[in-house]
CSV table of C-alpha atoms in Angstrom, one decimal:
chain,number,residue,atom,x,y,z
A,457,MET,CA,-69.4,13.7,-43.1
A,458,ALA,CA,-71.9,16.1,-44.5
A,459,ALA,CA,-74.4,17.6,-42.1
A,460,ILE,CA,-77.9,16.1,-42.3
A,461,GLN,CA,-80.4,18.5,-43.9
A,462,ARG,CA,-83.4,18.7,-41.7
A,463,ARG,CA,-86.9,18.8,-43.3
A,464,ARG,CA,-88.5,22.2,-42.8
A,465,SER,CA,-91.4,22.1,-40.3
A,466,VAL,CA,-93.5,24.5,-38.2
A,467,ALA,CA,-92.0,25.1,-34.7
A,468,VAL,CA,-94.2,24.2,-31.8
A,469,ARG,CA,-93.8,25.3,-28.2
A,470,ILE,CA,-94.5,22.7,-25.5
A,471,GLY,CA,-94.1,24.3,-22.1
A,472,SER,CA,-90.5,25.4,-22.1
A,473,VAL,CA,-89.5,23.1,-24.9
A,474,GLU,CA,-89.4,24.1,-28.7
A,475,VAL,CA,-90.1,21.2,-31.1
A,476,GLY,CA,-89.7,21.5,-34.9
A,477,GLY,CA,-88.4,24.4,-37.0
A,478,PRO,CA,-84.7,24.9,-36.5
A,479,ASN,CA,-84.8,23.4,-33.0
A,480,PRO,CA,-82.8,20.3,-32.0
A,481,ILE,CA,-84.7,16.9,-32.2
A,482,VAL,CA,-86.3,16.4,-28.8
A,483,VAL,CA,-86.3,13.1,-26.8
A,484,GLN,CA,-89.5,12.1,-25.1
A,485,SER,CA,-90.7,9.1,-23.0
A,486,MET,CA,-93.9,7.8,-21.3
A,487,THR,CA,-94.6,6.6,-17.8
A,488,ASN,CA,-96.1,3.1,-17.3
A,489,THR,CA,-97.4,3.8,-13.8
A,490,ASP,CA,-101.1,4.2,-12.8
A,491,THR,CA,-101.4,8.0,-13.1
A,492,ALA,CA,-103.8,8.0,-10.2
A,493,ASP,CA,-100.8,6.9,-8.1
A,494,VAL,CA,-99.2,10.3,-7.6
A,495,GLN,CA,-96.1,9.2,-5.8
A,496,SER,CA,-95.2,6.4,-8.2
A,497,THR,CA,-95.9,8.6,-11.2
A,498,VAL,CA,-93.8,11.5,-9.8
A,499,ASN,CA,-90.9,9.2,-9.0
A,500,GLN,CA,-90.9,7.7,-12.6
A,501,VAL,CA,-91.2,11.2,-14.2
A,502,MET,CA,-88.3,12.4,-12.2
A,503,ALA,CA,-86.2,9.3,-13.2
A,504,LEU,CA,-87.1,9.8,-16.8
A,505,ALA,CA,-86.3,13.6,-16.6
A,506,ASN,CA,-83.0,12.9,-14.8
A,507,ALA,CA,-82.1,10.4,-17.6
A,508,GLY,CA,-82.6,13.2,-20.1
A,509,SER,CA,-86.2,13.0,-21.3
A,510,GLU,CA,-87.3,16.4,-22.4
A,511,LEU,CA,-91.0,15.6,-22.6
A,512,VAL,CA,-92.9,13.0,-20.5
A,513,ARG,CA,-96.3,11.6,-21.4
A,514,VAL,CA,-98.7,10.2,-18.8
A,515,THR,CA,-102.0,8.2,-19.4
A,516,VAL,CA,-105.1,10.2,-18.6
A,517,ASN,CA,-107.9,7.6,-18.8
A,518,THR,CA,-110.0,7.8,-15.6
A,519,ASP,CA,-111.5,10.4,-13.3
A,520,GLU,CA,-108.8,9.5,-10.7
A,521,ALA,CA,-106.0,9.9,-13.2
A,522,ALA,CA,-107.3,13.3,-14.4
A,523,ALA,CA,-107.7,14.5,-10.8
A,524,ALA,CA,-104.1,13.4,-10.0
A,525,VAL,CA,-102.5,15.3,-12.9
A,526,PRO,CA,-102.3,18.8,-11.1
A,527,LYS,CA,-100.9,17.1,-8.0
A,528,ILE,CA,-98.2,15.4,-10.1
A,529,VAL,CA,-97.2,18.6,-11.8
A,530,ASP,CA,-97.2,20.6,-8.6
A,531,THR,CA,-95.1,18.0,-6.8
A,532,LEU,CA,-92.6,17.9,-9.7
A,533,GLU,CA,-92.4,21.7,-9.5
A,534,LYS,CA,-91.6,21.5,-5.7
A,535,PHE,CA,-88.7,19.2,-6.5
A,536,GLY,CA,-87.4,21.6,-9.2
A,537,VAL,CA,-88.4,19.2,-12.1
A,538,ARG,CA,-90.0,21.3,-14.8
A,539,VAL,CA,-90.2,18.8,-17.6
A,540,PRO,CA,-93.4,19.4,-19.6
A,541,ILE,CA,-96.1,16.7,-18.9
A,542,ILE,CA,-98.2,15.5,-21.8
A,543,GLY,CA,-101.7,14.0,-21.4
A,544,ASP,CA,-102.4,10.8,-23.4
A,545,PHE,CA,-106.1,10.6,-24.2
A,546,HIS,CA,-108.2,7.8,-25.7
A,547,TYR,CA,-112.0,7.4,-26.0
A,548,ASN,CA,-113.0,9.7,-23.1
A,549,GLY,CA,-110.6,12.6,-23.4
A,550,HIS,CA,-113.5,15.0,-24.5
A,551,LEU,CA,-115.2,14.2,-21.2
A,552,LEU,CA,-112.2,14.5,-18.9
A,553,LEU,CA,-110.9,17.7,-20.5
A,554,LYS,CA,-114.3,19.4,-19.8
A,555,LYS,CA,-114.8,17.9,-16.3
A,556,TYR,CA,-111.3,18.6,-15.0
A,557,PRO,CA,-110.1,22.1,-16.1
A,558,ALA,CA,-107.2,22.1,-13.6
A,559,MET,CA,-105.9,19.0,-15.3
A,560,ALA,CA,-106.4,20.6,-18.7
A,561,ARG,CA,-104.3,23.6,-17.5
A,562,SER,CA,-101.6,21.6,-15.9
A,563,LEU,CA,-100.8,19.6,-19.0
A,564,ALA,CA,-98.3,21.1,-21.5
A,565,LYS,CA,-99.8,19.2,-24.4
A,566,TYR,CA,-102.6,16.8,-25.3
A,567,ARG,CA,-102.2,13.7,-27.3
A,568,ILE,CA,-105.3,12.7,-29.4
A,569,ASN,CA,-105.8,9.5,-31.4
A,570,PRO,CA,-108.3,10.4,-34.2
A,571,GLY,CA,-109.1,6.7,-34.5
A,572,ASN,CA,-111.0,6.5,-31.3
A,573,VAL,CA,-112.6,10.0,-30.8
A,574,ASN,CA,-115.3,9.5,-33.5
A,575,ILE,CA,-113.7,11.7,-36.2
A,576,GLY,CA,-114.7,10.5,-39.6
A,577,LYS,CA,-118.1,9.3,-38.4
A,578,LYS,CA,-121.4,11.1,-38.8
A,579,HIS,CA,-120.2,13.8,-36.5
A,580,ASP,CA,-116.9,14.6,-34.7
A,581,ASP,CA,-118.2,16.3,-31.6
A,582,ASN,CA,-115.7,14.5,-29.3
A,583,PHE,CA,-112.7,15.4,-31.4
A,584,ARG,CA,-114.0,19.0,-31.7
A,585,THR,CA,-114.4,19.2,-27.9
A,586,MET,CA,-110.8,18.2,-27.3
A,587,ILE,CA,-109.5,20.7,-29.9
A,588,GLU,CA,-111.6,23.5,-28.4
A,589,ALA,CA,-110.0,22.7,-25.0
A,590,ALA,CA,-106.6,23.0,-26.6
A,591,VAL,CA,-107.6,26.4,-28.0
A,592,GLN,CA,-109.1,27.6,-24.7
A,593,TYR,CA,-106.0,26.7,-22.7
A,594,GLU,CA,-103.6,27.5,-25.5
A,595,ARG,CA,-102.1,24.0,-25.6
A,596,PRO,CA,-100.5,22.2,-28.5
A,597,VAL,CA,-101.9,18.8,-29.6
A,598,ARG,CA,-100.2,15.8,-31.0
A,599,ILE,CA,-102.6,14.1,-33.4
A,600,GLY,CA,-101.3,10.5,-33.2
A,601,VAL,CA,-102.6,8.0,-35.7
A,602,ASN,CA,-101.9,4.4,-34.9
A,603,TRP,CA,-102.6,1.6,-37.3
A,604,GLY,CA,-103.9,-0.6,-34.5
A,605,SER,CA,-106.8,1.9,-34.0
A,606,LEU,CA,-107.1,3.4,-37.4
A,607,ASP,CA,-110.3,5.2,-38.3
A,608,GLN,CA,-112.3,2.3,-39.8
A,609,ALA,CA,-114.7,4.5,-41.7
A,610,LEU,CA,-111.8,6.2,-43.5
A,611,LEU,CA,-110.1,2.9,-44.2
A,612,THR,CA,-113.3,1.3,-45.6
A,613,ARG,CA,-113.8,4.3,-47.9
A,614,MET,CA,-110.3,4.1,-49.2
A,615,MET,CA,-110.4,0.4,-49.7
A,616,ASP,CA,-113.6,0.8,-51.7
A,617,GLU,CA,-112.1,3.6,-53.9
A,618,ASN,CA,-109.0,1.4,-54.4
A,619,SER,CA,-111.0,-1.6,-55.6
A,620,LYS,CA,-112.4,0.5,-58.4
A,621,LEU,CA,-109.0,1.4,-59.8
A,622,ALA,CA,-107.7,-0.2,-63.0
A,623,GLU,CA,-104.6,-1.2,-61.1
A,624,PRO,CA,-105.5,-1.4,-57.4
A,625,LEU,CA,-102.8,-1.2,-54.7
A,626,ASP,CA,-102.4,-4.1,-52.3
A,627,ALA,CA,-104.4,-3.8,-49.0
A,628,LYS,CA,-101.3,-3.0,-46.9
A,629,MET,CA,-100.3,0.0,-49.1
A,630,VAL,CA,-103.9,1.3,-48.9
A,631,THR,CA,-103.7,0.9,-45.1
A,632,LEU,CA,-100.4,2.9,-44.9
A,633,ARG,CA,-101.9,5.5,-47.2
A,634,ALA,CA,-105.0,5.7,-44.9
A,635,ILE,CA,-102.8,6.4,-41.9
A,636,VAL,CA,-101.2,9.4,-43.7
A,637,VAL,CA,-104.6,10.7,-44.9
A,638,SER,CA,-106.1,10.3,-41.3
A,639,ALA,CA,-103.3,12.4,-39.8
A,640,ILE,CA,-103.5,15.2,-42.4
A,641,GLU,CA,-107.2,15.4,-42.5
A,642,SER,CA,-107.4,15.4,-38.7
A,643,ALA,CA,-104.9,18.3,-38.6
A,644,LYS,CA,-106.9,20.2,-41.1
A,645,ALA,CA,-110.1,19.7,-39.1
A,646,ALA,CA,-108.2,20.9,-36.0
A,647,GLU,CA,-107.3,24.1,-37.8
A,648,GLN,CA,-110.9,24.6,-38.9
A,649,TYR,CA,-111.9,24.4,-35.2
A,650,GLY,CA,-109.5,27.1,-34.3
A,651,LEU,CA,-106.2,25.4,-33.4
A,652,ALA,CA,-103.3,27.3,-34.8
A,653,ARG,CA,-100.9,25.5,-37.1
A,654,HIS,CA,-98.0,26.1,-34.8
A,655,ARG,CA,-99.8,24.1,-32.1
A,656,ILE,CA,-100.0,20.8,-34.1
A,657,ILE,CA,-97.7,17.9,-34.1
A,658,LEU,CA,-98.4,14.7,-36.1
A,659,SER,CA,-97.4,11.1,-35.7
A,660,ALA,CA,-98.3,8.0,-37.7
A,661,LYS,CA,-97.2,4.9,-35.9
A,662,VAL,CA,-96.9,1.4,-37.0
A,663,SER,CA,-94.9,-1.6,-35.6
A,664,GLY,CA,-92.9,-2.6,-38.7
A,665,VAL,CA,-89.6,-0.9,-39.6
A,666,GLN,CA,-90.2,-0.7,-43.4
A,667,ASP,CA,-93.8,0.3,-42.9
A,668,LEU,CA,-92.8,3.1,-40.6
A,669,ILE,CA,-90.2,4.4,-43.1
A,670,ALA,CA,-92.8,4.3,-45.9
A,671,VAL,CA,-95.5,6.1,-43.8
A,672,TYR,CA,-93.2,8.9,-42.7
A,673,ARG,CA,-91.8,9.5,-46.1
A,674,MET,CA,-95.3,10.0,-47.4
A,675,LEU,CA,-96.3,12.2,-44.4
A,676,ALA,CA,-93.1,14.4,-44.6
A,677,ALA,CA,-93.6,14.9,-48.4
A,678,GLU,CA,-97.2,16.1,-47.9
A,679,CYS,CA,-97.1,18.5,-45.0
A,680,ASP,CA,-94.9,20.8,-42.9
A,681,TYR,CA,-96.3,20.0,-39.5
A,682,ALA,CA,-93.7,19.0,-36.9
A,683,LEU,CA,-93.4,15.1,-36.7
A,684,HIS,CA,-93.0,12.8,-33.8
A,685,LEU,CA,-91.2,9.5,-34.7
A,686,GLY,CA,-91.4,6.1,-33.1
A,687,LEU,CA,-92.5,2.5,-33.6
A,688,THR,CA,-95.8,2.0,-31.9
A,689,GLU,CA,-94.6,-1.2,-30.2
A,690,ALA,CA,-90.9,-1.7,-30.6
A,691,GLY,CA,-90.7,-4.8,-28.5
A,692,LEU,CA,-88.4,-6.3,-25.8
A,693,GLY,CA,-84.7,-6.0,-25.4
A,694,ALA,CA,-82.4,-6.3,-28.4
A,695,LYS,CA,-85.3,-6.6,-30.8
A,696,GLY,CA,-86.9,-3.4,-29.6
A,697,ILE,CA,-83.6,-1.5,-29.6
A,698,VAL,CA,-82.6,-2.7,-33.0
A,699,ALA,CA,-86.0,-2.2,-34.6
A,700,THR,CA,-86.2,1.4,-33.2
A,701,THR,CA,-82.7,2.2,-34.3
A,702,ALA,CA,-83.2,0.8,-37.8
A,703,ALA,CA,-86.4,2.7,-38.5
A,704,LEU,CA,-85.5,6.0,-36.8
A,705,GLY,CA,-81.9,6.0,-38.2
A,706,VAL,CA,-83.2,5.9,-41.8
A,707,LEU,CA,-85.7,8.6,-41.3
A,708,LEU,CA,-83.5,10.9,-39.2
A,709,GLN,CA,-80.7,10.5,-41.8
A,710,GLU,CA,-83.2,11.8,-44.4
A,711,GLY,CA,-84.0,14.8,-42.2
A,712,ILE,CA,-87.4,13.6,-41.1
A,713,GLY,CA,-88.5,13.9,-37.5
A,714,ASP,CA,-88.6,16.6,-34.8
A,715,THR,CA,-89.1,14.5,-31.7
A,716,ILE,CA,-88.6,10.8,-31.0
A,717,ARG,CA,-89.4,8.1,-28.6
A,718,ALA,CA,-88.1,4.5,-28.3
A,719,SER,CA,-91.2,2.6,-27.3
A,720,LEU,CA,-89.4,-0.3,-25.6
A,721,THR,CA,-91.1,-3.0,-23.6
A,722,PRO,CA,-89.3,-3.2,-20.3
A,723,LEU,CA,-88.8,-6.4,-18.4
A,724,PRO,CA,-90.9,-6.8,-15.2
A,725,ASN,CA,-89.5,-4.2,-12.7
A,726,GLY,CA,-87.1,-3.2,-15.5
A,727,ASP,CA,-85.6,0.3,-15.9
A,728,ARG,CA,-88.0,2.6,-17.8
A,729,THR,CA,-85.2,5.1,-18.4
A,730,GLU,CA,-83.6,2.7,-21.0
A,731,GLU,CA,-85.9,4.1,-23.7
A,732,VAL,CA,-84.5,7.6,-23.0
A,733,ILE,CA,-80.9,6.4,-23.3
A,734,VAL,CA,-81.6,4.5,-26.5
A,735,SER,CA,-83.2,7.7,-28.1
A,736,GLN,CA,-80.2,9.8,-27.0
A,737,GLN,CA,-77.8,7.3,-28.4
A,738,ILE,CA,-79.5,7.2,-31.7
A,739,LEU,CA,-79.3,11.0,-32.0
A,740,GLN,CA,-75.7,11.1,-30.8
A,741,SER,CA,-74.6,8.2,-33.1
A,742,LEU,CA,-76.0,10.2,-36.1
A,743,GLU,CA,-74.2,13.3,-34.8
A,744,LEU,CA,-77.5,15.2,-34.6
A,745,ARG,CA,-77.1,15.9,-30.8
A,746,SER,CA,-74.7,15.3,-28.0
A,747,PHE,CA,-75.8,14.2,-24.6
A,748,THR,CA,-73.0,12.4,-22.8
A,749,PRO,CA,-69.3,11.6,-23.5
A,750,GLN,CA,-68.9,8.5,-25.7
A,751,VAL,CA,-66.8,5.5,-24.8
A,752,THR,CA,-65.2,3.5,-27.5
A,753,ALA,CA,-64.3,0.0,-26.4
A,754,CYS,CA,-63.1,-3.1,-28.4
A,755,PRO,CA,-65.3,-6.3,-28.4
A,756,GLY,CA,-62.5,-8.5,-27.1
A,757,CYS,CA,-60.7,-11.4,-28.7
A,758,GLY,CA,-58.3,-14.2,-28.0
A,759,ARG,CA,-55.7,-11.5,-27.1
A,760,THR,CA,-58.0,-10.3,-24.2
A,761,THR,CA,-58.8,-13.3,-22.1
A,762,SER,CA,-59.0,-11.1,-19.1
A,763,THR,CA,-62.4,-9.3,-18.5
A,764,PHE,CA,-60.7,-6.4,-16.9
A,765,PHE,CA,-61.0,-4.1,-19.9
A,766,GLN,CA,-64.7,-4.9,-20.1
A,767,ASP,CA,-65.2,-4.1,-16.5
A,768,MET,CA,-63.3,-0.9,-16.9
A,769,ALA,CA,-65.2,0.2,-19.9
A,770,ASP,CA,-68.5,-0.4,-18.1
A,771,GLN,CA,-67.3,1.5,-15.0
A,772,ILE,CA,-66.1,4.5,-17.1
A,773,GLN,CA,-69.3,4.6,-19.1
A,774,THR,CA,-71.4,4.5,-16.0
A,775,TYR,CA,-69.3,7.1,-14.3
A,776,LEU,CA,-69.6,9.5,-17.3
A,777,ARG,CA,-73.4,9.2,-17.4
A,778,GLU,CA,-73.6,9.7,-13.6
A,779,GLN,CA,-71.4,12.8,-13.7
A,780,MET,CA,-73.3,14.4,-16.6
A,781,PRO,CA,-76.0,16.2,-14.5
A,782,VAL,CA,-73.2,17.9,-12.6
A,783,TRP,CA,-70.9,18.5,-15.5
A,784,LYS,CA,-73.7,19.8,-17.7
A,785,ALA,CA,-74.3,22.6,-15.2
A,786,ARG,CA,-70.6,23.5,-14.9
A,787,TYR,CA,-69.0,22.8,-18.3
A,788,SER,CA,-69.8,23.7,-21.9
A,789,GLY,CA,-69.2,21.0,-24.5
A,790,VAL,CA,-68.2,18.2,-22.2
A,791,GLU,CA,-71.0,16.0,-23.7
A,792,GLU,CA,-68.9,15.8,-26.9
A,793,MET,CA,-65.8,14.3,-25.2
A,794,LYS,CA,-64.7,10.9,-26.5
A,795,VAL,CA,-63.0,8.3,-24.3
A,796,ALA,CA,-61.4,5.0,-25.5
A,797,VAL,CA,-60.9,2.0,-23.3
A,798,MET,CA,-59.1,-0.7,-25.3
A,799,GLY,CA,-58.2,-4.3,-24.4
A,800,CYS,CA,-54.8,-4.7,-26.1
A,801,ILE,CA,-52.1,-3.0,-28.1
A,802,VAL,CA,-53.3,-3.9,-31.6
A,803,ASN,CA,-55.8,-1.1,-32.1
A,804,GLY,CA,-55.5,0.4,-28.6
A,805,PRO,CA,-53.0,3.2,-29.2
A,806,GLY,CA,-54.6,4.2,-32.5
A,807,GLU,CA,-58.1,4.5,-31.1
A,808,SER,CA,-56.7,6.3,-28.0
A,809,LYS,CA,-55.0,8.9,-30.2
A,810,HIS,CA,-58.4,9.6,-31.9
A,811,ALA,CA,-60.1,10.1,-28.6
A,812,ASN,CA,-59.8,13.0,-26.1
A,813,LEU,CA,-58.6,10.5,-23.5
A,814,GLY,CA,-57.7,6.9,-24.2
A,815,ILE,CA,-56.2,3.9,-22.4
A,816,SER,CA,-54.8,0.6,-23.8
A,817,LEU,CA,-55.0,-2.1,-21.2
A,818,PRO,CA,-52.6,-5.1,-21.5
A,819,GLY,CA,-53.9,-8.1,-23.4
A,820,THR,CA,-52.9,-11.7,-22.7
A,821,PHE,CA,-49.2,-12.2,-22.5
A,822,GLU,CA,-48.5,-8.4,-23.0
A,823,GLU,CA,-46.4,-6.3,-20.7
A,824,PRO,CA,-48.7,-5.4,-17.7
A,825,VAL,CA,-48.7,-1.6,-18.4
A,826,ALA,CA,-51.5,0.7,-19.7
A,827,PRO,CA,-50.4,3.7,-21.8
A,828,VAL,CA,-52.8,6.7,-21.5
A,829,TYR,CA,-53.1,9.2,-24.4
A,830,VAL,CA,-54.5,12.7,-24.0
A,831,ASP,CA,-55.5,14.6,-27.1
A,832,GLY,CA,-53.5,12.2,-29.3
A,833,LYS,CA,-50.2,12.3,-27.2
A,834,LEU,CA,-48.9,9.8,-24.8
A,835,LYS,CA,-49.5,11.2,-21.3
A,836,CYS,CA,-48.3,8.5,-18.9
A,837,THR,CA,-48.3,4.7,-18.3
A,838,LEU,CA,-50.4,3.2,-15.5
A,839,ARG,CA,-49.6,0.0,-13.6
A,840,GLY,CA,-50.9,-1.9,-10.7
A,841,ASP,CA,-54.3,-2.3,-9.0
A,842,ARG,CA,-55.4,1.4,-9.2
A,843,ILE,CA,-55.6,1.7,-13.0
A,844,VAL,CA,-59.3,2.5,-13.0
A,845,ALA,CA,-59.1,5.0,-10.1
A,846,GLU,CA,-56.0,6.7,-11.6
A,847,PHE,CA,-57.6,6.9,-15.0
A,848,ILE,CA,-60.8,8.5,-13.5
A,849,GLU,CA,-58.5,11.1,-11.8
A,850,LEU,CA,-56.9,11.9,-15.1
A,851,LEU,CA,-60.4,12.1,-16.7
A,852,ASN,CA,-61.7,14.5,-14.0
A,853,ALA,CA,-58.6,16.7,-14.4
A,854,TYR,CA,-59.0,16.8,-18.1
A,855,VAL,CA,-62.7,17.8,-17.9
A,856,ASP,CA,-61.9,20.5,-15.4
A,857,ARG,CA,-58.9,21.8,-17.3
A,858,THR,CA,-60.5,21.7,-20.8
A,859,TYR,CA,-64.2,22.5,-20.4
A,860,ALA,CA,-63.9,25.0,-17.5
A,861,ALA,CA,-62.1,27.2,-20.0
A,862,LEU,CA,-65.0,26.9,-22.4
A,863,GLU,CA,-67.4,27.8,-19.6
A,864,THR,CA,-65.4,30.9,-18.9
A,865,VAL,CA,-65.5,31.9,-22.6
A,866,ASN,CA,-69.3,31.4,-22.7
A,867,ALA,CA,-69.9,33.3,-19.4
């Protein structure tokens, strides 16, 4: 497959992370804790960072939240977690950034929504105040337009202009166009107030898949700012995952996007890290980045009435993800390893030969043996109750043998 040609964009440094330019597409996430609750927020940031989030955003909406930010960042540092923390501001960011300089310094980036900081009205003092804080503390800014809070003065003006055209556009298209104009005009205003071009990231979020694709195609064609991708509210469960994948997959395939987030709605007490895993999987499926070894497993059929192969596939996939923090520090390239766990002999041997390591479990009425292939060649045949444990032993030995050599080469 031909490599995806990335759109050219201006590189932006966010703490220790580079976004845009020639840099890999970055995965980010956001906490849903009360930021004023330092312990809960620290715990969730650590979980997100350990799952692979390279940027984490927190809400800064009250005096208590603003005062907590330096404590959160300091606590994370003590635990050795150095993920850049982004402040999400709405309505009162201009007040908080002036009142809490320690917070302004602790954050690695500010997120501003031009739709609710008075830009486009008779004056834009609040927006200007926030940009001046970014200039003072040398922090990048994401100017994040959201169609749920779009600058109404701008939208009204564009609707009026559209109504005077000989062939006016429909209202929805004017709204999408207004989102793009809001982002670009706000970025230009930020530059006029002294914010360097290499400290600006844009986003233009909507909740519909086709609308998101249309907006970002327009935005990408009209500017070279780094772009953050994501549906504004992706939704619950399968709907959220599928919608996010459908929208981001198209844009990323076209080379659009420098950082992404899957804005999934978690179930009550659900795992917030799911949004990180989904983002990683989108990038890895498109062969844009590799994060963890991939497991190929068949869906099952009448030949596989036993659920053993499903249990094994789940155990192996969980094991690989749990091992990655350790392996990543020791081995180079292990995240690109492919493992196949198949339920019968129909496609099992073929898939196993295409993987670095593959096993074909016995299907219904088949001989109770499980051939294991290593780099396309039959290695051994497993039997009995220890198939999973023995396969993991073979897996560990393969990683140590194969990727330790790469580590030595890169040393």
